[in-house]
Coordinates of C-alpha atoms in Angstrom, one line a residue:
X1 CA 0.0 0.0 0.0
X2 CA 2.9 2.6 0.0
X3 CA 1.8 4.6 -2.7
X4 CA 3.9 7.7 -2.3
X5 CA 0.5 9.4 -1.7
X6 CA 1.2 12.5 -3.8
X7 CA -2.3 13.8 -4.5
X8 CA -2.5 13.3 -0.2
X9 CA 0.1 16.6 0.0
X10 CA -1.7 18.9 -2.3
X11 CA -3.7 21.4 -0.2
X12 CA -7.3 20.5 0.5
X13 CA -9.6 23.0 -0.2
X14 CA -11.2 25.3 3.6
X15 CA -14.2 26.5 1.7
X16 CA -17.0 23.8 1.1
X17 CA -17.7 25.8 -2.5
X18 CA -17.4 23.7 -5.9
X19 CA -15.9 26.1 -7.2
X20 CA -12.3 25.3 -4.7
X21 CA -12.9 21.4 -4.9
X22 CA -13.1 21.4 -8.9
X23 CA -9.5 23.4 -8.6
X24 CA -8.5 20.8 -6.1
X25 CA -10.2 17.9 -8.3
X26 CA -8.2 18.9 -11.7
X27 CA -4.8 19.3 -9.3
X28 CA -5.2 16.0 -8.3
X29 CA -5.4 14.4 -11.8
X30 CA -2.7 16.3 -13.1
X31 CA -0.8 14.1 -10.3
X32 CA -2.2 11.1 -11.7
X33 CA -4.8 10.5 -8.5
X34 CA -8.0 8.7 -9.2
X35 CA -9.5 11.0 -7.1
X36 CA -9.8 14.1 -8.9
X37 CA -12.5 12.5 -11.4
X38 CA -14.4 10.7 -8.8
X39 CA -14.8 14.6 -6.8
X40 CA -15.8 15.6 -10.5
X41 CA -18.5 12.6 -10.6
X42 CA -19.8 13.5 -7.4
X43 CA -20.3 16.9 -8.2
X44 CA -22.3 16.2 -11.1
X45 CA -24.1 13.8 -9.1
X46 CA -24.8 16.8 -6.5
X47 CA -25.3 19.5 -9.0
X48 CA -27.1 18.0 -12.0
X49 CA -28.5 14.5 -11.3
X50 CA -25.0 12.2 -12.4
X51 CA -25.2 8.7 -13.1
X52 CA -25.2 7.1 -9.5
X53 CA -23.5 4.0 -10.7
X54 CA -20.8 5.9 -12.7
X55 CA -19.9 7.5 -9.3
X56 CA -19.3 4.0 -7.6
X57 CA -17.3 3.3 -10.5
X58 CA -15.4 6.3 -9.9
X59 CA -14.6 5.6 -6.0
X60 CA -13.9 2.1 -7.4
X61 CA -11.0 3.0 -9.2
X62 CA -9.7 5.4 -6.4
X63 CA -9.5 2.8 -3.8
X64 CA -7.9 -0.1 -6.1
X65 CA -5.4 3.0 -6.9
X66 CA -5.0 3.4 -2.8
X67 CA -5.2 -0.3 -2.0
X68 CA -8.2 0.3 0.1
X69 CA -10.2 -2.6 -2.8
X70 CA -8.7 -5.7 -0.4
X71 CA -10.5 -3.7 2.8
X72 CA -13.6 -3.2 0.8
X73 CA -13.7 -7.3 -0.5
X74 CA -13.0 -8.3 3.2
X75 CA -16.2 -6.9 4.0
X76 CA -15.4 -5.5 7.9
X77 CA -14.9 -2.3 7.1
X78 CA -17.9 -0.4 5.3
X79 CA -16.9 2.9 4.2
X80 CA -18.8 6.2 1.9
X81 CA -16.3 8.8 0.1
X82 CA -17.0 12.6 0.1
X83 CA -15.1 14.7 -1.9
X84 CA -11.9 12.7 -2.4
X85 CA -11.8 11.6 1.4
X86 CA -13.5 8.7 3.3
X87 CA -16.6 10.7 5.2
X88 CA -17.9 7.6 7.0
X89 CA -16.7 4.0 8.1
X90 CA -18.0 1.4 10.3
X91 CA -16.2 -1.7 11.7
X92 CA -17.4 -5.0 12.5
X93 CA -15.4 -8.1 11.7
X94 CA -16.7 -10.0 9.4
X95 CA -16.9 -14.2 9.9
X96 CA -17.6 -14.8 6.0
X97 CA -14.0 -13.5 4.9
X98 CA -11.8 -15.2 7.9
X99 CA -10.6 -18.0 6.1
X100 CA -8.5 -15.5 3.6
X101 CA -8.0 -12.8 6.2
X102 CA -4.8 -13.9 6.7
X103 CA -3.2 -13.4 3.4
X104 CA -4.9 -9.9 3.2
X105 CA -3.2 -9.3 6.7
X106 CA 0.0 -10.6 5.3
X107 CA -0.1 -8.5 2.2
X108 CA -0.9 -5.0 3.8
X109 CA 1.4 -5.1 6.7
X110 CA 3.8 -5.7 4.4
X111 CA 3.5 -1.7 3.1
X112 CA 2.3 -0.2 6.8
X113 CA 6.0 1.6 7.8
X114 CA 4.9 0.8 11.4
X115 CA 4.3 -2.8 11.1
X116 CA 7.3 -4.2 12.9
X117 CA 5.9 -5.8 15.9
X118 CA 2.6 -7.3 14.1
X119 CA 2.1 -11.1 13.9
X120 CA 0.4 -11.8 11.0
X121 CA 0.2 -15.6 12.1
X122 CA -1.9 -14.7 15.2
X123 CA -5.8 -14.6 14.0
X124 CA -6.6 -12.7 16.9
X125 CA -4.0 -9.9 15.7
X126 CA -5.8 -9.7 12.1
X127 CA -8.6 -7.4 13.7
X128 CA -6.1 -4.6 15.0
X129 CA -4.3 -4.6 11.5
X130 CA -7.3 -4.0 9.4
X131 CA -8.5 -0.7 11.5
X132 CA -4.8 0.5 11.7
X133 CA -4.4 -0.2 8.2
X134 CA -7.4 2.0 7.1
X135 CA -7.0 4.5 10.0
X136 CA -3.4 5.1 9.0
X137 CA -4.5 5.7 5.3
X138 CA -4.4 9.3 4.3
X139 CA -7.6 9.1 2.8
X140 CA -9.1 8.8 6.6
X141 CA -7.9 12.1 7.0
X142 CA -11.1 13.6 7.4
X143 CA -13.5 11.1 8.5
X144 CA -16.7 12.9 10.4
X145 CA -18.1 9.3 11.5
X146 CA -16.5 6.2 13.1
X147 CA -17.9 3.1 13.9
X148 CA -15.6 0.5 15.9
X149 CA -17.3 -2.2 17.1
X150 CA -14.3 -4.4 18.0
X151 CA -14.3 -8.4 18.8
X152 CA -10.3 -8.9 19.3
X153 CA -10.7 -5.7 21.8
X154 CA -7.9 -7.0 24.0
X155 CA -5.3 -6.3 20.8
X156 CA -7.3 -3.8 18.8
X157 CA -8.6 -1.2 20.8
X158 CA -5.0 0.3 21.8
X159 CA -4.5 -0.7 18.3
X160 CA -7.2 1.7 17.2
X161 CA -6.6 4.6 19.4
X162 CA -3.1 4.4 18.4
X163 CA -3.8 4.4 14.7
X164 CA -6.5 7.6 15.7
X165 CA -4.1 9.6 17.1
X166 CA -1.3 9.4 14.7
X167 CA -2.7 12.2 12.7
X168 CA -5.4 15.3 13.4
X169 CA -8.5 14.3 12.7
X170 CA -10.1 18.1 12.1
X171 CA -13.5 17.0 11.1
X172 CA -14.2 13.7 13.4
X173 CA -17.2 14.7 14.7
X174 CA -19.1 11.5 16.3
X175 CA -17.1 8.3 17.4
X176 CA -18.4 4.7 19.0
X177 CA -15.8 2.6 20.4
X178 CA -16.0 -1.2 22.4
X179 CA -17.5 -4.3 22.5
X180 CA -20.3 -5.9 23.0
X181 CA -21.3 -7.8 25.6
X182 CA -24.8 -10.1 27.1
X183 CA -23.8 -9.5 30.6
X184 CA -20.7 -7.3 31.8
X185 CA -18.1 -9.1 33.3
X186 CA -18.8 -12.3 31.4
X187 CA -16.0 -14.1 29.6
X188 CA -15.4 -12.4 26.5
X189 CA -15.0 -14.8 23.2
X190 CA -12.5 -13.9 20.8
X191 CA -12.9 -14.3 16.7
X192 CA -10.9 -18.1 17.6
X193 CA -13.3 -18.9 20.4
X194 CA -10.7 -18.3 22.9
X195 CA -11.9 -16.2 26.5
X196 CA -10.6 -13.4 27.9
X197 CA -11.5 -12.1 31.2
X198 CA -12.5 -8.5 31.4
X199 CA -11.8 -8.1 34.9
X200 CA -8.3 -8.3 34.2
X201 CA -8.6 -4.6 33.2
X202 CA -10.1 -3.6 36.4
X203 CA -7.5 0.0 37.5
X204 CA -5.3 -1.3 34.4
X205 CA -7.5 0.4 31.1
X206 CA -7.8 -1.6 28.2
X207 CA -6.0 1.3 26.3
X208 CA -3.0 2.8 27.9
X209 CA -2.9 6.4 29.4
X210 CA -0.1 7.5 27.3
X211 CA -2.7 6.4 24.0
X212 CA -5.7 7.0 25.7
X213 CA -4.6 11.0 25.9
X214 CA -3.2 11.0 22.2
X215 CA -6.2 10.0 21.1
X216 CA -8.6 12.6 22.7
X217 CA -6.0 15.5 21.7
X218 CA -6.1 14.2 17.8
X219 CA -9.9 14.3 17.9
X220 CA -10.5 18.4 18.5
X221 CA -14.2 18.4 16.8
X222 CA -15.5 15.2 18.4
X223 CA -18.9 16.1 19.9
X224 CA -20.8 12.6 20.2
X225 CA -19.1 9.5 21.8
X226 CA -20.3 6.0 22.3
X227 CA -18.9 3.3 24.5
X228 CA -19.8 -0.3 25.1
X229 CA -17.5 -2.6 27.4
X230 CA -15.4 -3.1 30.3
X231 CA -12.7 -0.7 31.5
X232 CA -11.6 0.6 28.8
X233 CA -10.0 4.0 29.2
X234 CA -9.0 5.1 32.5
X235 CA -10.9 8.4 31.6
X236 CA -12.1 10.7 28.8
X237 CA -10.9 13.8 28.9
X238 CA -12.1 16.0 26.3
X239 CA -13.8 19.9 27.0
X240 CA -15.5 20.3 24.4
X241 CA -17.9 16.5 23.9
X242 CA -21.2 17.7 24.5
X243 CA -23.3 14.0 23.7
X244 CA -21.8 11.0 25.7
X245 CA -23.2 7.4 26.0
X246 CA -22.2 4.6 27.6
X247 CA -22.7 1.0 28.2
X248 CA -21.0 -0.9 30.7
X249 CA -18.7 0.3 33.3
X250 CA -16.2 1.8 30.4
X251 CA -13.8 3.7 33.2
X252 CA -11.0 1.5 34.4
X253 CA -12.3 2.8 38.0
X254 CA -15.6 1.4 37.9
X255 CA -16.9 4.3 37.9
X256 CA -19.7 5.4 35.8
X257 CA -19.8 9.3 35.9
X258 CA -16.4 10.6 36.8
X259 CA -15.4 12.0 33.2
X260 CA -13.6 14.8 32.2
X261 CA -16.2 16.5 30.1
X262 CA -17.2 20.0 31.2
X263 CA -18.9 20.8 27.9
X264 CA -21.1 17.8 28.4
X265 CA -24.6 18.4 27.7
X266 CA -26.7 15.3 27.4
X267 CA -25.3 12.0 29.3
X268 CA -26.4 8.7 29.1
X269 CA -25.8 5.7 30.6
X270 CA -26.6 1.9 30.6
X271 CA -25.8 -0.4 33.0
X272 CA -27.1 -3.8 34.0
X273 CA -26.1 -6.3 36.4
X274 CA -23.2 -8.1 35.7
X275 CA -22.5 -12.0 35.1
X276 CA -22.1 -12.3 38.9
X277 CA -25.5 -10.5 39.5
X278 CA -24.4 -7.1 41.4
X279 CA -25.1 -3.8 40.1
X280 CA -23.3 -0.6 41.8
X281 CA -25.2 1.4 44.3
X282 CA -26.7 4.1 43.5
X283 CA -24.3 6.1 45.8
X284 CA -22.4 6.4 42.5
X285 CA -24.7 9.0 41.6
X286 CA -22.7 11.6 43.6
X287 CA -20.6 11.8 41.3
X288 CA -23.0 13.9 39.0
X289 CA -21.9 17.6 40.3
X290 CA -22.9 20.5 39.2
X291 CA -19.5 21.5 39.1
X292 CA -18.0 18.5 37.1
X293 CA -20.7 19.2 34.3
X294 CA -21.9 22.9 34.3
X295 CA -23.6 22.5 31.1
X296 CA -25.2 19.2 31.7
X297 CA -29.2 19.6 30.4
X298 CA -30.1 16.0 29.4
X299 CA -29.6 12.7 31.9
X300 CA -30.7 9.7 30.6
X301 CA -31.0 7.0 33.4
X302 CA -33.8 4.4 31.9
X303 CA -31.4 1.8 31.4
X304 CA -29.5 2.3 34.4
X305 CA -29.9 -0.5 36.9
X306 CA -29.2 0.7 40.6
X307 CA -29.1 -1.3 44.4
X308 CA -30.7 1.6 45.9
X309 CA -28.6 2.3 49.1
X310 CA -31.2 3.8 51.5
X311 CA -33.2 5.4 49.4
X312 CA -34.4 5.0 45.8
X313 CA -33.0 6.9 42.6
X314 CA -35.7 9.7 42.6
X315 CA -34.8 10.3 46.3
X316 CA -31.2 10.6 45.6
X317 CA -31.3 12.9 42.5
X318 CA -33.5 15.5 44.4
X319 CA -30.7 16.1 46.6
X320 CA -28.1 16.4 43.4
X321 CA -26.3 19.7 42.5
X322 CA -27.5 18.9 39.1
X323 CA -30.7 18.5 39.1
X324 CA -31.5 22.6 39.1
X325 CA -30.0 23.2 35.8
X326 CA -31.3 19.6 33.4
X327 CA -33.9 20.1 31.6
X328 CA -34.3 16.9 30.8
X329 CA -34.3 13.5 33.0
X330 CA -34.9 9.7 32.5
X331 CA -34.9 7.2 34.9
X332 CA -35.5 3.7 35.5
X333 CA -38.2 3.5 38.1
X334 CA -39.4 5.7 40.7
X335 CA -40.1 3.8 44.2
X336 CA -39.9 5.0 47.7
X337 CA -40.3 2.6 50.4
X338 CA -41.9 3.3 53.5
X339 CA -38.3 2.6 55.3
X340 CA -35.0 4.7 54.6
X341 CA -32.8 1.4 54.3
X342 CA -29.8 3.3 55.4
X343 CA -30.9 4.2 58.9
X344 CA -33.9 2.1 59.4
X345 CA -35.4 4.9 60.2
X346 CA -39.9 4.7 59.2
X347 CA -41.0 7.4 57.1
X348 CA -44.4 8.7 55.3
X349 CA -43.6 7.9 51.3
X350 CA -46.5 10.0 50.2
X351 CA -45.2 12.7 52.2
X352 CA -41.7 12.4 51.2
X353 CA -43.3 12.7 47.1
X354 CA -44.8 15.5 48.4
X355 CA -42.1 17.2 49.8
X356 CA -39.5 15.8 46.5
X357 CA -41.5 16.3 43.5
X358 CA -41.6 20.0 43.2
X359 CA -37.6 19.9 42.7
X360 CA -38.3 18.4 39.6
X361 CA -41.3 20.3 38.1
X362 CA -38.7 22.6 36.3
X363 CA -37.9 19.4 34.0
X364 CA -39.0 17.3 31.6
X365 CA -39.1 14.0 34.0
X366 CA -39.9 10.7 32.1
X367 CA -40.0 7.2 34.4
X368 CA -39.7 4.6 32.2
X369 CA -40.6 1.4 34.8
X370 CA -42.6 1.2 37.9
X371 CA -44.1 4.0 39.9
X372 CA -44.2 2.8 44.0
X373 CA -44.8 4.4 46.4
X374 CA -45.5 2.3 49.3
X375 CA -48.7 2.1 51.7
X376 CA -49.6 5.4 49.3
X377 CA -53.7 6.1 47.8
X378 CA -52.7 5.4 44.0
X379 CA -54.9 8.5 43.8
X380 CA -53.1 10.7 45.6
X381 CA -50.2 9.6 43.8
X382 CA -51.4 10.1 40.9
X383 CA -52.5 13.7 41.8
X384 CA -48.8 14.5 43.1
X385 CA -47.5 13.3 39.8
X386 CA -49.7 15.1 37.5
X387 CA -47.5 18.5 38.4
X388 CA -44.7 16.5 37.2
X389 CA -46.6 15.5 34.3
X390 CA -46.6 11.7 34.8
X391 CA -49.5 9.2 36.0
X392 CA -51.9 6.2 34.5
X393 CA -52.9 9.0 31.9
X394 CA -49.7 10.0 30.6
X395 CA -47.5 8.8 27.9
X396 CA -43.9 8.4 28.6
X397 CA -43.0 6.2 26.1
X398 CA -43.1 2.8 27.8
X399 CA -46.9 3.2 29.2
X400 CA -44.7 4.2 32.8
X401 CA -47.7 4.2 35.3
X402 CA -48.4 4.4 38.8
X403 CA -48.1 1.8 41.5
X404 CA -49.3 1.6 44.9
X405 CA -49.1 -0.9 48.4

C-alpha cells in the first residue's frame, strides 16, 4: 500500500464551495490521482443529477489506486467517500471473509512503515491490523463518522486509538468505540473462540494512558461518543464533547460518571447487572456535580440499573447539585419505600413525594418502569404526579404508570 501518496500533500480545499474542490479535483489528476475524477463525478451527481452508478465506478478506481479494494472485498470495514476523502466507516469483523484474512493481513502489513511488531500468524492480531491499516491511510484524514465495534478488543482497541491519534482528525465529529457484551463481566470470546477475562482490566484500562490522551487530543471536533465494554479507558478527557453514551462500566475505576467532560450536555448511561449478578449502588450518583458538568441539560437514566442504598433513585437525584440546571431526566423506576434502608429509620412515602417532587417540576421527567410508592392512595399519587406530568394517563413512552401498596 505505500503509494507515495502525492495527490494526499496537495492542499485541500477550507471553503466547502465547488468552485475550490473542482480546482483541487483537476490538481489531483494532473498528479495522476484517481481521485480528482471521482470529486468531479460527485459533483455532477450533486449538482445535476449524475449517473449514481458511474460515481461507484469512480470511487472504485480510487480505492484499487490506494489499495483500500482488499479492505472493501474483506467486508469488515464499510466505508462512503466525500469529496476525495472517506466521510464515513464502520467496523465489525466480518466471519464470512476469515478463512483468507490472513493473506490480506499478510499482504498489507507488508507496506504499513509501522508494522514491525505485528504477527500476521496470530488470528486474533488480524482485527487490530485492518482498523490500523485504514486508520493510518491518508484518505481517513477527514473522516466525520467512526464506527468501531471491536471483537479482538484486547489487541485492537489500543490498536485503534493508536492508529486515531497518529494524525489530526479536524473533522471527526461522532465516534463509538467497544465491544459488545450479554452481561458485563462475562467471559469475552475472541474471533478463535478463545476467553478473555474483562476483569483483568479492572484499574489497568484496556488502552493505555499515554494512548488513551493522544487519542482525545487528535480528535478536536468530536462532539458525540459512544462506549460499550469493560474498562476501557482510565478516563475521557475532552472539553468540548457535548453527547456521551455509555454502556457498561467503560472507566477503568468502575466508575460510571467521573469523566472529564465539562462541555457535556446530554449524558447517558446503561448499565445492568453483571455476570455475577451485582449492580453498583446508586451512591455512585454523587458523582454527577454540578461543578463536574456545568452545562449538563439531558440525563438519561432508563437503562440504568441501581441497588438503591437507603433510598431510591428519585430520592437521591432531588438532593443532586445537578438537578437545578437539566432540563431533561430519564430514569428507570421511581419507588420509595416506606423505610429509609440506610438508617432504618420509618417514614411517610407520600409525604416524602410530596415534599420531592416539586424539585423536579422545572424538567421534563420521564420514568420509564414502575411508579411505587409504598402504603400510598394510588390516587393521591397520581395527583402528586400530575405537576410533574406523569401518572396512568400519561405517555412516557413505555406506558410508565403508577403503582401503589
Amino acid at each position: 500500500m505505500s503509494k507515495g501518496y502525492e495527490g494526499f500533500r496537495t492542499a485541500v480545499p477550507e471553503s466547502e464551495g465547488w468552485e475550490a474542490w473542482l480546482a483541487y479535483a483537476d490538481a489531483l489528476t494532473a498528479a495522476g490521482d484517481a481521485r480528482g475524477e471521482a470529486i468531479r463525478c460527485e459533483h455532477r451527481c450533486e449538482t445535476s443529477g449524475g449517473d449514481a452508478q458511474a460515481l461507484a465506478s469512480a470511487y472504485g478506481r480510487v480505492e484499487r489506486q490506494w489499495g483500500l479494494d482488499g479492505l472493501r472485498a474483506d467486508g469488515s470495514w464499510r466505508f462512503t467517500w466525500s469529496r476525495g476523502f472517506i466521510d464515513g466507516a464502520a467496523f465489525r469483523l466480518a466471519a464470512e471473509s476469515r478463512s483468507r484474512r490472513g493473506a490480506l493481513v499478510e499482504r498489507l502489513l507488508a507496506d504499513l512503515p509501522h508494522a514491525g511488531s505485528d504477527d500476521a500468524a496470530d488470528p486474533e492480531q488480524w482485527e487490530g491490523a485492518l482498523i490500523d491499516v485504514l486508520l493510518s491511510h491518508p484518505a481517513s484524514r477527514l473522516l466525520r463518522t467512526l464506527e468501531l465495534h471491536l471483537t479482538d478488543y484486547h489487541h485492537s482497541a489500543e490498536r485503534a486509538a493508536v492508529a486515531l491519534s497518529r494524525r489530526q482528525r479536524p473533522r471527526l465529529a461522532t465516534l463509538r468505540f467497544g465491544h459488545g457484551f450479554d452481561m458485563l463481566l462475562q467471559l469475552h470470546t475472541t474471533s478463535t473462540g478463545n476467553r478473555v477475562e474483562p476483569a483483568k482490566y479492572l484499574h489497568d484500562a484496556v488502552v493505555p494512558a499515554q494512548a488513551e490522551t493522544a487519542l482525545w487530543e487528535a480528535l478536536p471536533a468530536l462532539r458525540t461518543l459512544e462506549l460499550e465494554g469493560a474498562f476501557l479507558f482510565g478516563d475521557v478527557e475532552h472539553a468540548t464533547l457535548t453527547h456521551l453514551r455509555t454502556r457498561g462500566a467503560v472507566l477503568s475505576d468502575g466508575s460510571l460518571f467521573a469523566f472529564s467532560t465539562p462541555g457535556l450536555v446530554s449524558l447517558e448511561v446503561e448499565i445492568g447487572p453483571d455476570v455475577h449478578g451485582v449492580v453498583p449502588t446508586n451512591a455512585i450518583l454523587d458523582d454527577l456535580e454540578a461543578s463536574r458538568y456545568p452545562r449538563l441539560r439531558s440525563l438519561d437514566l432508563s437503562r440504568a440499573c441501581f441497588d438503591p442504598d437507603g433510598a431510591g433513585d428519585f430520592v437521591v437525584l432531588a438532593g443532586s447539585s445537578v438537578l437545578p440546571q437539566l432540563e431533561e431526566l430519564s430514569i428507570r423506576e421511581l419507588v420509595i419505600e416506606d423505610t429509609n434502608t440506610d438508617t432504618d429509620a420509618e417514614r411517610e412515602p407520600l409525604a416524602v413525594l410530596a415534599e420531592l417532587a416539586p424539585r423536579f417540576a422545572h424538567l421534563d421527567l420521564r420514568v420509564w418502569g414502575d411508579v411505587l410508592v409504598e402504603g400510598a392512595d394510588e390516587r393521591d399519587v397520581a395527583r402528586m404526579l400530575s405537576a410533574l406530568g406523569l401518572g396512568q394517563d400519561t405517555d412516557t413512552g413505555t406506558g410508565a404508570g403508577t403503582s401503589a401498596g
